[in-house]
């Protein structure tokens, strides 16, 4: 890796994490489409991007590592030298694939509120950028307080998402999730849920989550999991259809 590249210096790149079941990537088309969309959004060259070759690369990496159920991360990075330091004009894009087994999910799963807000006006809103340090700091702060994940609000005090997952909640017989207007990162698992169950996208304050009957986290790494405790409140396990959606058939 070039030590003066735009990726090394500024984190200029995008990524996606894909669930793997029985050796196959789950919701592949959604992940590939988002990678292309996010590459376009930050100005990465897409000329050499081949969905077919990338799929083959992921499957080969899984076979070589002997992983049937787990996850894969695809990172597309800008390896062009920074013009501030070297002035190189030809863009170089690199694609890396790493794979691992399933994530361990604790029971009970404790969720808290993060003190770190999301900027809904950021130019990176909606992009799964490699600038992920804010998320990492937020989740480490939550874990330091004994929680697995944390809900982040935006500058208007609206619920956006968890640090590394989307949030759904069940209240008074209705399912809700944060709208994209809040600044949430719309995950592929979130998209899949919205396609398969009735759900209202909302700009809700934290009081709505505190009054929820059930709370769910969704991501490719987690799948769909139910929260057992939020802000000191024990939540009942739900029979909501959202829990029957994962993994996709």
JSON list of C-alpha atoms in Angstrom, two decimals:
[
{"chain": "A", "resi": 1, "resn": "UNK", "atom": "CA", "xyz": [0.00, 0.00, 0.00]},
{"chain": "A", "resi": 2, "resn": "UNK", "atom": "CA", "xyz": [1.30, 3.46, -0.94]},
{"chain": "A", "resi": 3, "resn": "UNK", "atom": "CA", "xyz": [2.11, 5.33, 2.27]},
{"chain": "A", "resi": 4, "resn": "UNK", "atom": "CA", "xyz": [1.06, 8.66, 0.71]},
{"chain": "A", "resi": 5, "resn": "UNK", "atom": "CA", "xyz": [-2.12, 7.38, -0.92]},
{"chain": "A", "resi": 6, "resn": "UNK", "atom": "CA", "xyz": [-5.50, 9.03, -0.46]},
{"chain": "A", "resi": 7, "resn": "UNK", "atom": "CA", "xyz": [-6.61, 5.89, 1.38]},
{"chain": "A", "resi": 8, "resn": "UNK", "atom": "CA", "xyz": [-3.65, 5.82, 3.76]},
{"chain": "A", "resi": 9, "resn": "UNK", "atom": "CA", "xyz": [-3.77, 9.54, 4.51]},
{"chain": "A", "resi": 10, "resn": "UNK", "atom": "CA", "xyz": [-7.50, 10.27, 4.44]},
{"chain": "A", "resi": 11, "resn": "UNK", "atom": "CA", "xyz": [-9.33, 6.95, 4.51]},
{"chain": "A", "resi": 12, "resn": "UNK", "atom": "CA", "xyz": [-10.68, 7.54, 0.99]},
{"chain": "A", "resi": 13, "resn": "UNK", "atom": "CA", "xyz": [-12.47, 4.30, 0.25]},
{"chain": "A", "resi": 14, "resn": "UNK", "atom": "CA", "xyz": [-15.73, 2.43, 0.71]},
{"chain": "A", "resi": 15, "resn": "UNK", "atom": "CA", "xyz": [-16.57, -1.02, 2.01]},
{"chain": "A", "resi": 16, "resn": "UNK", "atom": "CA", "xyz": [-19.34, -3.49, 2.57]},
{"chain": "A", "resi": 17, "resn": "UNK", "atom": "CA", "xyz": [-19.68, -6.46, 4.90]},
{"chain": "A", "resi": 18, "resn": "UNK", "atom": "CA", "xyz": [-21.58, -9.46, 3.55]},
{"chain": "A", "resi": 19, "resn": "UNK", "atom": "CA", "xyz": [-23.18, -12.31, 5.47]},
{"chain": "A", "resi": 20, "resn": "UNK", "atom": "CA", "xyz": [-22.07, -15.77, 4.34]},
{"chain": "A", "resi": 21, "resn": "UNK", "atom": "CA", "xyz": [-24.29, -18.82, 4.70]},
{"chain": "A", "resi": 22, "resn": "UNK", "atom": "CA", "xyz": [-23.44, -22.28, 3.29]},
{"chain": "A", "resi": 23, "resn": "UNK", "atom": "CA", "xyz": [-20.50, -20.73, 1.49]},
{"chain": "A", "resi": 24, "resn": "UNK", "atom": "CA", "xyz": [-22.64, -18.21, -0.40]},
{"chain": "A", "resi": 25, "resn": "UNK", "atom": "CA", "xyz": [-22.80, -14.41, -0.04]},
{"chain": "A", "resi": 26, "resn": "UNK", "atom": "CA", "xyz": [-26.24, -13.26, 1.18]},
{"chain": "A", "resi": 27, "resn": "UNK", "atom": "CA", "xyz": [-27.97, -10.32, -0.58]},
{"chain": "A", "resi": 28, "resn": "UNK", "atom": "CA", "xyz": [-25.06, -10.10, -2.99]},
{"chain": "A", "resi": 29, "resn": "UNK", "atom": "CA", "xyz": [-26.83, -7.90, -5.56]},
{"chain": "A", "resi": 30, "resn": "UNK", "atom": "CA", "xyz": [-27.64, -5.28, -2.92]},
{"chain": "A", "resi": 31, "resn": "UNK", "atom": "CA", "xyz": [-24.04, -5.17, -1.70]},
{"chain": "A", "resi": 32, "resn": "UNK", "atom": "CA", "xyz": [-22.59, -4.94, -5.20]},
{"chain": "A", "resi": 33, "resn": "UNK", "atom": "CA", "xyz": [-25.01, -2.16, -6.12]},
{"chain": "A", "resi": 34, "resn": "UNK", "atom": "CA", "xyz": [-24.13, -0.20, -2.97]},
{"chain": "A", "resi": 35, "resn": "UNK", "atom": "CA", "xyz": [-20.40, -0.55, -3.59]},
{"chain": "A", "resi": 36, "resn": "UNK", "atom": "CA", "xyz": [-20.82, 0.89, -7.09]},
{"chain": "A", "resi": 37, "resn": "UNK", "atom": "CA", "xyz": [-23.08, 3.67, -5.82]},
{"chain": "A", "resi": 38, "resn": "UNK", "atom": "CA", "xyz": [-20.67, 4.61, -3.03]},
{"chain": "A", "resi": 39, "resn": "UNK", "atom": "CA", "xyz": [-17.65, 4.46, -5.35]},
{"chain": "A", "resi": 40, "resn": "UNK", "atom": "CA", "xyz": [-19.42, 6.91, -7.62]},
{"chain": "A", "resi": 41, "resn": "UNK", "atom": "CA", "xyz": [-20.31, 9.16, -4.70]},
{"chain": "A", "resi": 42, "resn": "UNK", "atom": "CA", "xyz": [-16.68, 9.64, -3.58]},
{"chain": "A", "resi": 43, "resn": "UNK", "atom": "CA", "xyz": [-15.20, 9.70, -7.09]},
{"chain": "A", "resi": 44, "resn": "UNK", "atom": "CA", "xyz": [-13.52, 6.29, -7.36]},
{"chain": "A", "resi": 45, "resn": "UNK", "atom": "CA", "xyz": [-12.81, 4.90, -10.83]},
{"chain": "A", "resi": 46, "resn": "UNK", "atom": "CA", "xyz": [-15.29, 2.09, -11.61]},
{"chain": "A", "resi": 47, "resn": "UNK", "atom": "CA", "xyz": [-13.84, 1.08, -14.97]},
{"chain": "A", "resi": 48, "resn": "UNK", "atom": "CA", "xyz": [-12.21, -2.12, -13.70]},
{"chain": "A", "resi": 49, "resn": "UNK", "atom": "CA", "xyz": [-15.02, -3.08, -11.34]},
{"chain": "A", "resi": 50, "resn": "UNK", "atom": "CA", "xyz": [-16.47, -6.44, -12.33]},
{"chain": "A", "resi": 51, "resn": "UNK", "atom": "CA", "xyz": [-19.27, -7.80, -10.15]},
{"chain": "A", "resi": 52, "resn": "UNK", "atom": "CA", "xyz": [-18.69, -11.31, -11.52]},
{"chain": "A", "resi": 53, "resn": "UNK", "atom": "CA", "xyz": [-14.93, -11.30, -10.79]},
{"chain": "A", "resi": 54, "resn": "UNK", "atom": "CA", "xyz": [-15.50, -9.83, -7.37]},
{"chain": "A", "resi": 55, "resn": "UNK", "atom": "CA", "xyz": [-18.05, -12.52, -6.51]},
{"chain": "A", "resi": 56, "resn": "UNK", "atom": "CA", "xyz": [-15.57, -15.19, -7.64]},
{"chain": "A", "resi": 57, "resn": "UNK", "atom": "CA", "xyz": [-12.87, -13.59, -5.49]},
{"chain": "A", "resi": 58, "resn": "UNK", "atom": "CA", "xyz": [-15.08, -13.68, -2.41]},
{"chain": "A", "resi": 59, "resn": "UNK", "atom": "CA", "xyz": [-16.09, -17.33, -2.96]},
{"chain": "A", "resi": 60, "resn": "UNK", "atom": "CA", "xyz": [-12.45, -18.34, -3.55]},
{"chain": "A", "resi": 61, "resn": "UNK", "atom": "CA", "xyz": [-11.33, -16.63, -0.33]},
{"chain": "A", "resi": 62, "resn": "UNK", "atom": "CA", "xyz": [-14.07, -18.46, 1.58]},
{"chain": "A", "resi": 63, "resn": "UNK", "atom": "CA", "xyz": [-13.02, -21.81, 0.10]},
{"chain": "A", "resi": 64, "resn": "UNK", "atom": "CA", "xyz": [-9.35, -21.21, 0.89]},
{"chain": "A", "resi": 65, "resn": "UNK", "atom": "CA", "xyz": [-10.17, -20.30, 4.49]},
{"chain": "A", "resi": 66, "resn": "UNK", "atom": "CA", "xyz": [-12.68, -23.12, 4.87]},
{"chain": "A", "resi": 67, "resn": "UNK", "atom": "CA", "xyz": [-15.50, -20.78, 5.99]},
{"chain": "A", "resi": 68, "resn": "UNK", "atom": "CA", "xyz": [-19.08, -21.83, 5.23]},
{"chain": "A", "resi": 69, "resn": "UNK", "atom": "CA", "xyz": [-20.93, -19.56, 7.66]},
{"chain": "A", "resi": 70, "resn": "UNK", "atom": "CA", "xyz": [-19.51, -16.17, 8.51]},
{"chain": "A", "resi": 71, "resn": "UNK", "atom": "CA", "xyz": [-18.89, -12.83, 6.86]},
{"chain": "A", "resi": 72, "resn": "UNK", "atom": "CA", "xyz": [-16.79, -11.20, 4.19]},
{"chain": "A", "resi": 73, "resn": "UNK", "atom": "CA", "xyz": [-15.64, -7.61, 3.92]},
{"chain": "A", "resi": 74, "resn": "UNK", "atom": "CA", "xyz": [-14.88, -5.98, 0.58]},
{"chain": "A", "resi": 75, "resn": "UNK", "atom": "CA", "xyz": [-12.87, -2.76, 0.73]},
{"chain": "A", "resi": 76, "resn": "UNK", "atom": "CA", "xyz": [-12.38, -0.53, -2.31]},
{"chain": "A", "resi": 77, "resn": "UNK", "atom": "CA", "xyz": [-9.62, 1.99, -1.66]},
{"chain": "A", "resi": 78, "resn": "UNK", "atom": "CA", "xyz": [-8.08, 4.92, -3.52]},
{"chain": "A", "resi": 79, "resn": "UNK", "atom": "CA", "xyz": [-4.37, 4.12, -3.76]},
{"chain": "A", "resi": 80, "resn": "UNK", "atom": "CA", "xyz": [-3.62, 7.24, -5.82]},
{"chain": "A", "resi": 81, "resn": "UNK", "atom": "CA", "xyz": [-0.86, 9.33, -4.27]},
{"chain": "A", "resi": 82, "resn": "UNK", "atom": "CA", "xyz": [-2.17, 12.46, -2.58]},
{"chain": "A", "resi": 83, "resn": "UNK", "atom": "CA", "xyz": [-1.66, 15.51, -4.83]},
{"chain": "A", "resi": 84, "resn": "UNK", "atom": "CA", "xyz": [-0.70, 17.48, -1.72]},
{"chain": "A", "resi": 85, "resn": "UNK", "atom": "CA", "xyz": [2.36, 15.23, -1.26]},
{"chain": "A", "resi": 86, "resn": "UNK", "atom": "CA", "xyz": [3.33, 13.80, -4.64]},
{"chain": "A", "resi": 87, "resn": "UNK", "atom": "CA", "xyz": [1.03, 15.21, -7.30]},
{"chain": "A", "resi": 88, "resn": "UNK", "atom": "CA", "xyz": [0.34, 11.94, -9.11]},
{"chain": "A", "resi": 89, "resn": "UNK", "atom": "CA", "xyz": [-2.65, 12.31, -11.42]},
{"chain": "A", "resi": 90, "resn": "UNK", "atom": "CA", "xyz": [-3.44, 8.71, -12.47]},
{"chain": "A", "resi": 91, "resn": "UNK", "atom": "CA", "xyz": [-5.99, 7.13, -10.17]},
{"chain": "A", "resi": 92, "resn": "UNK", "atom": "CA", "xyz": [-5.28, 3.66, -8.80]},
{"chain": "A", "resi": 93, "resn": "UNK", "atom": "CA", "xyz": [-8.08, 1.71, -7.14]},
{"chain": "A", "resi": 94, "resn": "UNK", "atom": "CA", "xyz": [-7.48, -1.41, -5.07]},
{"chain": "A", "resi": 95, "resn": "UNK", "atom": "CA", "xyz": [-9.97, -4.07, -3.96]},
{"chain": "A", "resi": 96, "resn": "UNK", "atom": "CA", "xyz": [-9.32, -6.24, -0.89]},
{"chain": "A", "resi": 97, "resn": "UNK", "atom": "CA", "xyz": [-11.40, -9.13, 0.46]},
{"chain": "A", "resi": 98, "resn": "UNK", "atom": "CA", "xyz": [-11.16, -10.51, 3.99]},
{"chain": "A", "resi": 99, "resn": "UNK", "atom": "CA", "xyz": [-13.34, -13.22, 5.52]},
{"chain": "A", "resi": 100, "resn": "UNK", "atom": "CA", "xyz": [-14.08, -14.44, 9.04]},
{"chain": "A", "resi": 101, "resn": "UNK", "atom": "CA", "xyz": [-16.48, -16.63, 10.97]},
{"chain": "A", "resi": 102, "resn": "UNK", "atom": "CA", "xyz": [-19.73, -15.58, 12.59]},
{"chain": "A", "resi": 103, "resn": "UNK", "atom": "CA", "xyz": [-19.72, -12.78, 15.14]},
{"chain": "A", "resi": 104, "resn": "UNK", "atom": "CA", "xyz": [-20.41, -13.75, 18.73]},
{"chain": "A", "resi": 105, "resn": "UNK", "atom": "CA", "xyz": [-23.57, -12.08, 20.01]},
{"chain": "A", "resi": 106, "resn": "UNK", "atom": "CA", "xyz": [-23.92, -11.81, 23.80]},
{"chain": "A", "resi": 107, "resn": "UNK", "atom": "CA", "xyz": [-26.99, -12.75, 25.77]},
{"chain": "A", "resi": 108, "resn": "UNK", "atom": "CA", "xyz": [-28.47, -10.67, 27.21]},
{"chain": "A", "resi": 109, "resn": "UNK", "atom": "CA", "xyz": [-27.78, -7.96, 24.62]},
{"chain": "A", "resi": 110, "resn": "UNK", "atom": "CA", "xyz": [-27.55, -4.53, 26.28]},
{"chain": "A", "resi": 111, "resn": "UNK", "atom": "CA", "xyz": [-28.08, -1.33, 24.26]},
{"chain": "A", "resi": 112, "resn": "UNK", "atom": "CA", "xyz": [-27.37, 2.20, 25.47]},
{"chain": "A", "resi": 113, "resn": "UNK", "atom": "CA", "xyz": [-27.43, 5.77, 24.17]},
{"chain": "A", "resi": 114, "resn": "UNK", "atom": "CA", "xyz": [-24.19, 7.15, 22.73]},
{"chain": "A", "resi": 115, "resn": "UNK", "atom": "CA", "xyz": [-22.96, 10.61, 23.73]},
{"chain": "A", "resi": 116, "resn": "UNK", "atom": "CA", "xyz": [-21.57, 11.12, 20.21]},
{"chain": "A", "resi": 117, "resn": "UNK", "atom": "CA", "xyz": [-24.01, 12.64, 17.67]},
{"chain": "A", "resi": 118, "resn": "UNK", "atom": "CA", "xyz": [-24.25, 11.99, 13.94]},
{"chain": "A", "resi": 119, "resn": "UNK", "atom": "CA", "xyz": [-23.95, 14.98, 11.59]},
{"chain": "A", "resi": 120, "resn": "UNK", "atom": "CA", "xyz": [-26.89, 14.55, 9.22]},
{"chain": "A", "resi": 121, "resn": "UNK", "atom": "CA", "xyz": [-25.42, 17.25, 6.94]},
{"chain": "A", "resi": 122, "resn": "UNK", "atom": "CA", "xyz": [-22.09, 15.46, 6.44]},
{"chain": "A", "resi": 123, "resn": "UNK", "atom": "CA", "xyz": [-21.12, 14.82, 2.79]},
{"chain": "A", "resi": 124, "resn": "UNK", "atom": "CA", "xyz": [-20.56, 11.19, 3.80]},
{"chain": "A", "resi": 125, "resn": "UNK", "atom": "CA", "xyz": [-24.14, 10.61, 4.98]},
{"chain": "A", "resi": 126, "resn": "UNK", "atom": "CA", "xyz": [-25.52, 7.45, 3.41]},
{"chain": "A", "resi": 127, "resn": "UNK", "atom": "CA", "xyz": [-22.07, 6.29, 2.22]},
{"chain": "A", "resi": 128, "resn": "UNK", "atom": "CA", "xyz": [-20.35, 3.27, 3.80]},
{"chain": "A", "resi": 129, "resn": "UNK", "atom": "CA", "xyz": [-17.04, 5.05, 3.91]},
{"chain": "A", "resi": 130, "resn": "UNK", "atom": "CA", "xyz": [-13.78, 3.77, 5.34]},
{"chain": "A", "resi": 131, "resn": "UNK", "atom": "CA", "xyz": [-13.85, 6.88, 7.56]},
{"chain": "A", "resi": 132, "resn": "UNK", "atom": "CA", "xyz": [-15.26, 4.72, 10.34]},
{"chain": "A", "resi": 133, "resn": "UNK", "atom": "CA", "xyz": [-13.32, 5.95, 13.36]},
{"chain": "A", "resi": 134, "resn": "UNK", "atom": "CA", "xyz": [-16.29, 7.87, 14.82]},
{"chain": "A", "resi": 135, "resn": "UNK", "atom": "CA", "xyz": [-18.32, 4.67, 14.83]},
{"chain": "A", "resi": 136, "resn": "UNK", "atom": "CA", "xyz": [-15.46, 2.73, 16.40]},
{"chain": "A", "resi": 137, "resn": "UNK", "atom": "CA", "xyz": [-14.96, 5.30, 19.14]},
{"chain": "A", "resi": 138, "resn": "UNK", "atom": "CA", "xyz": [-18.70, 5.32, 19.86]},
{"chain": "A", "resi": 139, "resn": "UNK", "atom": "CA", "xyz": [-18.98, 1.54, 20.17]},
{"chain": "A", "resi": 140, "resn": "UNK", "atom": "CA", "xyz": [-15.85, 1.29, 22.32]},
{"chain": "A", "resi": 141, "resn": "UNK", "atom": "CA", "xyz": [-17.29, 3.92, 24.66]},
{"chain": "A", "resi": 142, "resn": "UNK", "atom": "CA", "xyz": [-20.50, 1.89, 24.96]},
{"chain": "A", "resi": 143, "resn": "UNK", "atom": "CA", "xyz": [-18.59, -1.32, 25.65]},
{"chain": "A", "resi": 144, "resn": "UNK", "atom": "CA", "xyz": [-16.53, 0.44, 28.30]},
{"chain": "A", "resi": 145, "resn": "UNK", "atom": "CA", "xyz": [-19.84, 1.07, 30.11]},
{"chain": "A", "resi": 146, "resn": "UNK", "atom": "CA", "xyz": [-20.83, -2.60, 29.80]},
{"chain": "A", "resi": 147, "resn": "UNK", "atom": "CA", "xyz": [-23.08, -2.41, 26.73]},
{"chain": "A", "resi": 148, "resn": "UNK", "atom": "CA", "xyz": [-22.86, -4.24, 23.41]},
{"chain": "A", "resi": 149, "resn": "UNK", "atom": "CA", "xyz": [-24.04, -1.38, 21.17]},
{"chain": "A", "resi": 150, "resn": "UNK", "atom": "CA", "xyz": [-25.25, 2.21, 21.38]},
{"chain": "A", "resi": 151, "resn": "UNK", "atom": "CA", "xyz": [-27.90, 4.32, 19.68]},
{"chain": "A", "resi": 152, "resn": "UNK", "atom": "CA", "xyz": [-26.59, 7.50, 18.08]},
{"chain": "A", "resi": 153, "resn": "UNK", "atom": "CA", "xyz": [-28.73, 10.62, 17.68]},
{"chain": "A", "resi": 154, "resn": "UNK", "atom": "CA", "xyz": [-28.23, 13.39, 15.16]},
{"chain": "A", "resi": 155, "resn": "UNK", "atom": "CA", "xyz": [-27.84, 17.11, 15.84]},
{"chain": "A", "resi": 156, "resn": "UNK", "atom": "CA", "xyz": [-31.65, 17.40, 15.98]},
{"chain": "A", "resi": 157, "resn": "UNK", "atom": "CA", "xyz": [-31.75, 14.68, 18.68]},
{"chain": "A", "resi": 158, "resn": "UNK", "atom": "CA", "xyz": [-33.39, 12.18, 16.29]},
{"chain": "A", "resi": 159, "resn": "UNK", "atom": "CA", "xyz": [-32.54, 8.47, 16.42]},
{"chain": "A", "resi": 160, "resn": "UNK", "atom": "CA", "xyz": [-30.26, 7.55, 13.49]},
{"chain": "A", "resi": 161, "resn": "UNK", "atom": "CA", "xyz": [-28.90, 4.05, 14.08]},
{"chain": "A", "resi": 162, "resn": "UNK", "atom": "CA", "xyz": [-26.61, 2.08, 16.34]},
{"chain": "A", "resi": 163, "resn": "UNK", "atom": "CA", "xyz": [-22.86, 2.49, 15.93]},
{"chain": "A", "resi": 164, "resn": "UNK", "atom": "CA", "xyz": [-22.58, -0.44, 13.52]},
{"chain": "A", "resi": 165, "resn": "UNK", "atom": "CA", "xyz": [-26.17, -1.49, 12.86]},
{"chain": "A", "resi": 166, "resn": "UNK", "atom": "CA", "xyz": [-29.56, -0.14, 11.89]},
{"chain": "A", "resi": 167, "resn": "UNK", "atom": "CA", "xyz": [-32.29, 0.10, 14.53]},
{"chain": "A", "resi": 168, "resn": "UNK", "atom": "CA", "xyz": [-35.92, -1.06, 14.33]},
{"chain": "A", "resi": 169, "resn": "UNK", "atom": "CA", "xyz": [-38.45, -0.82, 17.11]},
{"chain": "A", "resi": 170, "resn": "UNK", "atom": "CA", "xyz": [-41.91, -2.23, 17.81]},
{"chain": "A", "resi": 171, "resn": "UNK", "atom": "CA", "xyz": [-44.39, 0.01, 19.61]},
{"chain": "A", "resi": 172, "resn": "UNK", "atom": "CA", "xyz": [-48.18, -0.18, 19.95]},
{"chain": "A", "resi": 173, "resn": "UNK", "atom": "CA", "xyz": [-48.45, -2.81, 17.23]},
{"chain": "A", "resi": 174, "resn": "UNK", "atom": "CA", "xyz": [-46.33, -0.95, 14.63]},
{"chain": "A", "resi": 175, "resn": "UNK", "atom": "CA", "xyz": [-42.75, -1.43, 13.42]},
{"chain": "A", "resi": 176, "resn": "UNK", "atom": "CA", "xyz": [-40.54, 1.64, 12.96]},
{"chain": "A", "resi": 177, "resn": "UNK", "atom": "CA", "xyz": [-37.04, 2.48, 11.77]},
{"chain": "A", "resi": 178, "resn": "UNK", "atom": "CA", "xyz": [-35.15, 5.72, 11.29]},
{"chain": "A", "resi": 179, "resn": "UNK", "atom": "CA", "xyz": [-35.60, 7.44, 7.94]},
{"chain": "A", "resi": 180, "resn": "UNK", "atom": "CA", "xyz": [-32.62, 8.35, 5.78]},
{"chain": "A", "resi": 181, "resn": "UNK", "atom": "CA", "xyz": [-33.35, 12.02, 6.52]},
{"chain": "A", "resi": 182, "resn": "UNK", "atom": "CA", "xyz": [-31.96, 11.44, 10.03]},
{"chain": "A", "resi": 183, "resn": "UNK", "atom": "CA", "xyz": [-28.50, 10.70, 8.62]},
{"chain": "A", "resi": 184, "resn": "UNK", "atom": "CA", "xyz": [-28.64, 6.95, 9.21]},
{"chain": "A", "resi": 185, "resn": "UNK", "atom": "CA", "xyz": [-26.54, 4.68, 7.02]},
{"chain": "A", "resi": 186, "resn": "UNK", "atom": "CA", "xyz": [-29.12, 2.57, 5.14]},
{"chain": "A", "resi": 187, "resn": "UNK", "atom": "CA", "xyz": [-27.81, -0.98, 5.41]},
{"chain": "A", "resi": 188, "resn": "UNK", "atom": "CA", "xyz": [-28.56, -3.79, 2.98]},
{"chain": "A", "resi": 189, "resn": "UNK", "atom": "CA", "xyz": [-30.24, -5.81, 5.75]},
{"chain": "A", "resi": 190, "resn": "UNK", "atom": "CA", "xyz": [-32.39, -2.77, 6.57]},
{"chain": "A", "resi": 191, "resn": "UNK", "atom": "CA", "xyz": [-33.37, -2.56, 2.90]},
{"chain": "A", "resi": 192, "resn": "UNK", "atom": "CA", "xyz": [-34.26, -6.25, 2.88]},
{"chain": "A", "resi": 193, "resn": "UNK", "atom": "CA", "xyz": [-36.45, -5.86, 5.99]},
{"chain": "A", "resi": 194, "resn": "UNK", "atom": "CA", "xyz": [-38.29, -2.88, 4.48]},
{"chain": "A", "resi": 195, "resn": "UNK", "atom": "CA", "xyz": [-39.03, -4.95, 1.38]},
{"chain": "A", "resi": 196, "resn": "UNK", "atom": "CA", "xyz": [-40.57, -7.78, 3.38]},
{"chain": "A", "resi": 197, "resn": "UNK", "atom": "CA", "xyz": [-42.52, -6.35, 6.34]},
{"chain": "A", "resi": 198, "resn": "UNK", "atom": "CA", "xyz": [-44.71, -3.33, 6.94]},
{"chain": "A", "resi": 199, "resn": "UNK", "atom": "CA", "xyz": [-42.56, -0.66, 8.57]},
{"chain": "A", "resi": 200, "resn": "UNK", "atom": "CA", "xyz": [-42.80, 3.11, 9.02]},
{"chain": "A", "resi": 201, "resn": "UNK", "atom": "CA", "xyz": [-39.67, 5.20, 8.47]},
{"chain": "A", "resi": 202, "resn": "UNK", "atom": "CA", "xyz": [-39.56, 7.86, 11.15]},
{"chain": "A", "resi": 203, "resn": "UNK", "atom": "CA", "xyz": [-37.71, 10.88, 12.52]},
{"chain": "A", "resi": 204, "resn": "UNK", "atom": "CA", "xyz": [-38.15, 9.96, 16.16]},
{"chain": "A", "resi": 205, "resn": "UNK", "atom": "CA", "xyz": [-36.57, 11.18, 19.36]},
{"chain": "A", "resi": 206, "resn": "UNK", "atom": "CA", "xyz": [-34.94, 8.93, 21.92]},
{"chain": "A", "resi": 207, "resn": "UNK", "atom": "CA", "xyz": [-38.14, 8.89, 23.98]},
{"chain": "A", "resi": 208, "resn": "UNK", "atom": "CA", "xyz": [-39.74, 6.70, 21.28]},
{"chain": "A", "resi": 209, "resn": "UNK", "atom": "CA", "xyz": [-37.07, 4.04, 21.80]},
{"chain": "A", "resi": 210, "resn": "UNK", "atom": "CA", "xyz": [-37.41, 4.29, 25.56]},
{"chain": "A", "resi": 211, "resn": "UNK", "atom": "CA", "xyz": [-41.14, 3.57, 25.20]},
{"chain": "A", "resi": 212, "resn": "UNK", "atom": "CA", "xyz": [-40.69, 0.72, 22.69]},
{"chain": "A", "resi": 213, "resn": "UNK", "atom": "CA", "xyz": [-42.00, -2.77, 23.38]},
{"chain": "A", "resi": 214, "resn": "UNK", "atom": "CA", "xyz": [-39.15, -4.40, 21.43]},
{"chain": "A", "resi": 215, "resn": "UNK", "atom": "CA", "xyz": [-35.95, -3.18, 19.72]},
{"chain": "A", "resi": 216, "resn": "UNK", "atom": "CA", "xyz": [-34.04, -4.93, 16.94]},
{"chain": "A", "resi": 217, "resn": "UNK", "atom": "CA", "xyz": [-30.59, -4.39, 15.43]},
{"chain": "A", "resi": 218, "resn": "UNK", "atom": "CA", "xyz": [-29.88, -5.32, 11.81]},
{"chain": "A", "resi": 219, "resn": "UNK", "atom": "CA", "xyz": [-26.63, -5.63, 9.86]},
{"chain": "A", "resi": 220, "resn": "UNK", "atom": "CA", "xyz": [-24.91, -8.17, 7.66]},
{"chain": "A", "resi": 221, "resn": "UNK", "atom": "CA", "xyz": [-22.57, -9.08, 10.50]},
{"chain": "A", "resi": 222, "resn": "UNK", "atom": "CA", "xyz": [-25.34, -9.49, 13.07]},
{"chain": "A", "resi": 223, "resn": "UNK", "atom": "CA", "xyz": [-28.26, -10.53, 10.88]},
{"chain": "A", "resi": 224, "resn": "UNK", "atom": "CA", "xyz": [-31.40, -9.56, 12.81]},
{"chain": "A", "resi": 225, "resn": "UNK", "atom": "CA", "xyz": [-31.06, -9.65, 16.59]},
{"chain": "A", "resi": 226, "resn": "UNK", "atom": "CA", "xyz": [-33.33, -8.61, 19.43]},
{"chain": "A", "resi": 227, "resn": "UNK", "atom": "CA", "xyz": [-32.22, -6.24, 22.19]},
{"chain": "A", "resi": 228, "resn": "UNK", "atom": "CA", "xyz": [-32.78, -7.49, 25.75]},
{"chain": "A", "resi": 229, "resn": "UNK", "atom": "CA", "xyz": [-32.21, -4.23, 27.60]},
{"chain": "A", "resi": 230, "resn": "UNK", "atom": "CA", "xyz": [-32.15, -0.56, 26.60]},
{"chain": "A", "resi": 231, "resn": "UNK", "atom": "CA", "xyz": [-31.33, 2.31, 28.94]},
{"chain": "A", "resi": 232, "resn": "UNK", "atom": "CA", "xyz": [-31.89, 0.06, 31.96]},
{"chain": "A", "resi": 233, "resn": "UNK", "atom": "CA", "xyz": [-35.29, -1.19, 30.75]},
{"chain": "A", "resi": 234, "resn": "UNK", "atom": "CA", "xyz": [-35.77, -4.92, 30.22]},
{"chain": "A", "resi": 235, "resn": "UNK", "atom": "CA", "xyz": [-37.51, -5.71, 26.93]},
{"chain": "A", "resi": 236, "resn": "UNK", "atom": "CA", "xyz": [-39.74, -8.66, 26.21]},
{"chain": "A", "resi": 237, "resn": "UNK", "atom": "CA", "xyz": [-38.77, -11.15, 23.53]},
{"chain": "A", "resi": 238, "resn": "UNK", "atom": "CA", "xyz": [-41.04, -10.60, 20.54]},
{"chain": "A", "resi": 239, "resn": "UNK", "atom": "CA", "xyz": [-42.70, -12.93, 18.06]},
{"chain": "A", "resi": 240, "resn": "UNK", "atom": "CA", "xyz": [-42.62, -10.20, 15.42]},
{"chain": "A", "resi": 241, "resn": "UNK", "atom": "CA", "xyz": [-42.21, -11.46, 11.82]},
{"chain": "A", "resi": 242, "resn": "UNK", "atom": "CA", "xyz": [-38.97, -9.49, 11.48]},
{"chain": "A", "resi": 243, "resn": "UNK", "atom": "CA", "xyz": [-37.23, -12.25, 13.44]},
{"chain": "A", "resi": 244, "resn": "UNK", "atom": "CA", "xyz": [-38.24, -14.84, 10.84]},
{"chain": "A", "resi": 245, "resn": "UNK", "atom": "CA", "xyz": [-36.62, -12.98, 7.95]},
{"chain": "A", "resi": 246, "resn": "UNK", "atom": "CA", "xyz": [-33.03, -13.97, 8.69]},
{"chain": "A", "resi": 247, "resn": "UNK", "atom": "CA", "xyz": [-31.25, -15.56, 7.02]},
{"chain": "A", "resi": 248, "resn": "UNK", "atom": "CA", "xyz": [-32.97, -14.88, 3.69]},
{"chain": "A", "resi": 249, "resn": "UNK", "atom": "CA", "xyz": [-34.11, -18.01, 1.93]}
]
